[in-house]
Coordinates of C-alpha atoms and ligand atoms in Angstrom, one line a residue:
X1197 CA -60.9 -36.3 131.1
X1198 CA -60.0 -37.2 127.5
X1199 CA -61.3 -35.2 124.7
X1200 CA -61.2 -37.0 121.2
X1201 CA -60.4 -35.1 118.1
X1202 CA -61.1 -36.9 114.8
X1203 CA -60.2 -36.0 111.2
X1204 CA -59.2 -37.8 108.0
X1205 CA -55.6 -36.6 108.4
X1206 CA -53.7 -33.7 109.9
X1207 CA -56.4 -31.1 109.2
X1208 CA -58.0 -31.4 112.7
X1209 CA -54.7 -30.4 114.2
X1210 CA -55.6 -26.8 113.4
X1211 CA -58.7 -27.3 115.8
X1212 CA -56.8 -29.1 118.2
X1213 CA -54.1 -26.3 118.5
X1214 CA -56.9 -23.9 119.3
X1215 CA -58.2 -26.2 122.0
X1216 CA -54.8 -26.6 123.6
X1217 CA -54.4 -22.9 123.7
X1218 CA -58.0 -22.3 125.1
X1219 CA -58.5 -25.6 127.2
X1220 CA -54.9 -26.5 128.4
X1221 CA -56.2 -28.4 131.4
X1222 CA -57.8 -31.2 129.4
X1223 CA -56.1 -34.2 128.0
X1224 CA -56.6 -35.2 124.3
X1225 CA -56.7 -38.1 121.9
X1226 CA -56.1 -37.2 118.2
X1227 CA -57.2 -39.7 115.6
X1228 CA -56.4 -39.5 111.8
X1229 CA -58.1 -41.8 109.5
X1230 CA -54.7 -42.4 107.4
X1231 CA -56.2 -45.5 105.7
X1232 CA -58.7 -43.4 103.9
X1233 CA -57.5 -39.8 103.6
X1234 CA -58.6 -37.7 101.8
X1235 CA -62.3 -38.0 102.3
X1236 CA -63.4 -34.9 100.2
X1237 CA -63.0 -36.4 96.8
X1238 CA -64.5 -40.0 97.6
X1239 CA -68.1 -41.3 97.4
X1240 CA -70.3 -40.2 100.5
X1241 CA -71.3 -43.8 101.4
X1242 CA -67.7 -45.0 101.4
X1243 CA -66.7 -42.0 103.6
X1244 CA -69.5 -42.6 106.0
X1245 CA -68.4 -46.2 106.7
X1246 CA -64.8 -45.1 107.1
X1247 CA -65.9 -42.5 109.7
X1248 CA -68.0 -44.9 111.7
X1249 CA -65.1 -47.5 111.7
X1250 CA -62.5 -45.0 112.8
X1251 CA -64.7 -43.3 115.5
X1252 CA -65.4 -46.8 116.9
X1253 CA -61.6 -47.4 117.3
X1254 CA -61.5 -44.1 119.2
X1255 CA -64.3 -45.0 121.6
X1256 CA -62.4 -48.0 122.7
X1257 CA -59.9 -45.4 124.4
X1258 CA -62.6 -44.1 126.7
X1259 CA -63.5 -40.7 125.5
X1260 CA -65.7 -38.2 127.5
X1261 CA -66.3 -35.9 124.5
X1262 CA -65.6 -36.0 120.7
X1263 CA -64.9 -33.1 118.4
X1264 CA -65.5 -34.1 114.7
X1265 CA -62.7 -31.8 113.6
X1266 CA -63.5 -32.3 109.9
X1267 CA -66.3 -30.4 108.0
X1268 CA -66.6 -33.2 105.5
X1269 CA -67.1 -35.9 108.2
X1270 CA -69.5 -33.6 110.1
X1271 CA -71.8 -33.1 107.2
X1272 CA -71.8 -36.9 106.4
X1273 CA -71.9 -38.6 109.7
X1274 CA -72.5 -36.3 112.7
X1275 CA -76.2 -37.1 113.1
X1276 CA -75.4 -40.9 113.1
X1277 CA -72.6 -40.4 115.5
X1278 CA -74.9 -38.7 118.0
X1279 CA -77.4 -41.6 117.7
X1280 CA -74.7 -44.2 118.4
X1281 CA -72.8 -42.6 121.2
X1282 CA -74.1 -41.0 124.4
X1283 CA -71.4 -38.5 124.9
X1284 CA -71.1 -34.7 123.9
X1285 CA -70.1 -34.5 120.2
X1286 CA -69.1 -31.1 118.6
X1287 CA -69.2 -30.9 114.8
X1288 CA -68.0 -28.3 112.4
X1289 CA -69.5 -26.5 109.4
X1290 CA -68.1 -23.8 107.2
X1291 CA -68.2 -20.4 109.0
X1292 CA -70.7 -19.0 106.5
X1293 CA -73.1 -17.5 109.0
X1294 CA -70.6 -15.3 110.9
X1295 CA -69.0 -14.4 107.4
X1296 CA -72.4 -13.2 106.0
X1297 CA -73.1 -11.2 109.1
X1298 CA -69.7 -9.6 109.0
X1299 CA -70.0 -8.7 105.5
X1300 CA -73.6 -7.2 105.8
X1301 CA -72.3 -3.7 106.3
X1302 CA -69.6 -3.7 103.5
X1303 CA -71.9 -5.3 100.8
X1304 CA -68.9 -7.4 99.7
X1305 CA -69.3 -11.0 98.7
X1306 CA -68.2 -14.1 100.7
X1307 CA -66.0 -16.9 99.1
X1308 CA -66.1 -20.3 100.7
X1309 CA -63.2 -22.8 100.1
X1310 CA -64.1 -26.4 101.0
X1311 CA -63.7 -30.0 99.8
X1312 CA -66.0 -31.2 96.9
X1313 CA -67.9 -33.5 99.1
X1314 CA -68.7 -30.8 101.8
X1315 CA -70.0 -28.5 99.1
X1316 CA -72.1 -31.2 97.5
X1317 CA -73.9 -32.2 100.6
X1318 CA -77.5 -31.1 101.5
X1319 CA -76.2 -29.8 104.8
X1320 CA -74.1 -27.2 103.1
X1321 CA -77.0 -26.3 100.7
X1322 CA -79.4 -25.9 103.7
X1323 CA -76.8 -23.8 105.6
X1324 CA -76.3 -21.3 102.8
X1325 CA -80.0 -21.2 101.9
X1326 CA -80.7 -20.3 105.6
X1327 CA -78.2 -17.6 106.1
X1328 CA -77.4 -16.1 102.6
X1329 CA -80.6 -14.0 102.1
X1330 CA -78.7 -11.5 99.9
X1331 CA -77.2 -14.1 97.5
X1332 CA -73.6 -13.1 98.4
X1333 CA -72.0 -16.5 98.9
X1334 CA -69.8 -18.3 96.3
X1335 CA -68.2 -21.7 96.9
X1336 CA -64.9 -22.9 95.6
X1337 CA -64.0 -26.6 95.9
X1338 CA -60.3 -27.2 96.2
X1339 CA -59.9 -31.0 95.5
X1340 CA -56.1 -31.0 95.5
X1341 CA -55.4 -28.9 98.7
X1342 CA -55.8 -31.8 101.2
X1343 CA -53.2 -33.8 99.2
X1344 CA -50.7 -30.9 99.3
X1345 CA -51.4 -30.4 102.9
X1346 CA -50.9 -34.2 103.8
X1347 CA -47.5 -34.1 101.9
X1348 CA -46.5 -31.1 104.1
X1349 CA -46.2 -29.0 101.0
X1350 CA -45.9 -25.6 102.3
X1351 CA -43.5 -24.2 99.7
X1352 CA -44.6 -20.5 99.3
X1353 CA -44.0 -20.4 95.5
X1354 CA -45.7 -23.7 94.7
X1355 CA -48.8 -22.9 96.9
X1356 CA -49.0 -19.3 95.8
X1357 CA -49.1 -20.5 92.2
X1358 CA -51.8 -23.0 93.1
X1359 CA -54.1 -20.4 94.8
X1360 CA -53.5 -17.8 92.1
X1361 CA -54.6 -20.3 89.5
X1362 CA -57.7 -21.3 91.4
X1363 CA -58.6 -17.7 91.9
X1364 CA -57.9 -16.5 88.4
X1365 CA -61.6 -16.4 87.5
X1366 CA -62.6 -14.2 90.3
X1367 CA -62.6 -10.5 90.7
X1368 CA -61.3 -10.3 94.3
X1369 CA -62.4 -6.7 94.7
X1370 CA -65.9 -7.9 95.0
X1371 CA -65.0 -10.2 98.1
X1372 CA -64.7 -9.2 101.7
X1373 CA -64.2 -12.6 103.3
X1374 CA -62.6 -15.9 102.5
X1375 CA -64.1 -18.8 104.6
X1376 CA -61.8 -21.7 105.1
X1377 CA -64.4 -24.5 105.2
X1378 CA -62.1 -27.5 105.6
X1379 CA -59.9 -27.9 108.7
X1380 CA -56.7 -28.6 106.5
X1381 CA -56.9 -25.2 104.9
X1382 CA -55.8 -23.0 107.9
X1383 CA -52.3 -24.5 107.4
X1384 CA -52.2 -22.1 104.4
X1385 CA -53.4 -18.9 106.1
X1386 CA -50.1 -17.2 106.0
X1387 CA -49.6 -17.9 102.3
X1388 CA -53.2 -16.9 101.4
X1389 CA -52.7 -13.7 103.5
X1390 CA -49.8 -12.8 101.1
X1391 CA -51.7 -13.4 97.9
X1392 CA -55.2 -12.0 98.8
X1393 CA -55.9 -8.3 98.7
X1394 CA -55.5 -6.8 102.2
X1395 CA -59.1 -5.8 102.5
X1396 CA -60.1 -9.6 102.5
X1397 CA -60.5 -11.3 105.8
X1398 CA -59.7 -14.9 106.1
X1399 CA -61.9 -16.8 108.6
X1400 CA -62.3 -20.3 109.8
X1401 CA -64.6 -22.2 112.2
X1402 CA -61.9 -23.2 114.8
X1403 CA -62.5 -20.7 117.6
X1404 CA -66.3 -21.1 117.4
X1405 CA -65.9 -24.9 117.6
X1406 CA -63.8 -24.6 120.7
X1407 CA -66.2 -22.1 122.2
X1408 CA -69.0 -24.6 121.7
X1409 CA -66.8 -27.5 123.2
X1410 CA -66.1 -25.3 126.2
X1411 CA -69.7 -24.4 126.7
X1412 CA -70.7 -28.1 126.5
X1413 CA -67.9 -29.1 129.1
X1414 CA -69.3 -26.4 131.4
X1415 CA -72.7 -27.9 131.1
X1416 CA -71.2 -31.2 132.1
X1417 CA -69.5 -29.4 135.1
X1418 CA -66.0 -30.4 133.8
X1419 CA -64.9 -27.1 132.2
X1420 CA -61.9 -26.6 134.5
X1421 CA -60.5 -30.0 133.5
X1422 CA -58.2 -32.2 135.4
X1423 CA -55.6 -32.9 132.6
X1424 CA -52.4 -31.2 131.5
X1425 CA -52.8 -30.7 127.8
X1426 CA -51.3 -34.2 127.0
X1427 CA -52.0 -35.4 123.6
X1428 CA -52.1 -39.0 122.5
X1429 CA -51.8 -39.5 118.7
X1430 CA -53.3 -42.4 116.8
X1431 CA -54.0 -43.2 113.2
X1432 CA -56.1 -45.9 111.5
X1433 CA -53.2 -47.4 109.7
X1434 CA -51.0 -47.5 113.0
X1435 CA -48.1 -46.1 111.0
X1436 CA -45.5 -44.7 113.4
X1437 CA -44.1 -42.4 110.7
X1438 CA -47.5 -40.7 110.5
X1439 CA -47.5 -40.2 114.3
X1440 CA -44.2 -38.3 113.9
X1441 CA -45.7 -36.3 111.0
X1442 CA -48.6 -35.2 113.2
X1443 CA -46.2 -33.9 116.0
X1444 CA -44.3 -32.0 113.3
X1445 CA -47.4 -30.6 111.9
X1446 CA -48.7 -29.4 115.2
X1447 CA -45.3 -27.8 115.9
X1448 CA -45.5 -26.1 112.5
X1449 CA -48.9 -24.7 113.7
X1450 CA -47.5 -23.5 117.0
X1451 CA -44.8 -21.7 115.2
X1452 CA -46.9 -20.1 112.5
X1453 CA -49.5 -18.8 115.1
X1454 CA -47.0 -17.5 117.6
Ligands
DGL317 N1 -60.2 -31.8 107.0 C1 -61.4 -32.3 106.4 C2 -62.5 -31.2 106.4 O1 -62.5 -30.4 107.3 C3 -61.4 -32.9 105.0 C4 -60.1 -33.5 104.4 C5 -60.4 -34.6 103.4 O2 -60.8 -34.2 102.4 O3 -60.1 -35.6 103.9 O4 -63.3 -31.1 105.5

């Protein structure tokens, strides 16, 4: 059983890492659209055609389930992918609903970080309108962050300065939760932990996504799995250096989460 994970770049590895821990008896194919990363600052129609092309390349490998491990790609193309392919497809959306529920008791606000494109899409607007009955959700686009991440820029000083600058207009005492609404952003959880006040929780949608994947696999009777946690890496440009970079980035995640 091979489960496909798709993202524009290395972001979806944060979701794959969660899956490898929770579902180690599956085999995986990870695909990055290196020809077009980043998605979040490009026009919607262009991004949609990049996604459809790249997922088509993955399907040739014989997948049994697909995780769209990218909030931006999910908001743009998950419905079309579900129409095209008759296999279980799990998408992602910023974890706004659990964050609002968690914050109800404290009366604090929720701050969502995501790509400009995710925040512009009707899907995001619909999500916030549905769950934010108290008007406590604010959204902050971080257009540069995927570039930093793709460059493996994890220098604490440089990245802390970047986040401090982005957050300078906010009174952080008003906030109880920061939602990481892009799969690249959990690479920066440890740095954010150091600069955000300790009362602010940092949440992402990765665990929820893998719970949904697991439930779907159970429904198809393959929850136990027959694989061994093997990962095949692919990228749309076919660049071997990028394959090495993905392995390194996955190791970085193992280390920072252990
Ligand atoms: N990792 C993707 C997400 O979750 C976006 C990255 C990009 O802008 O390409 O939104």
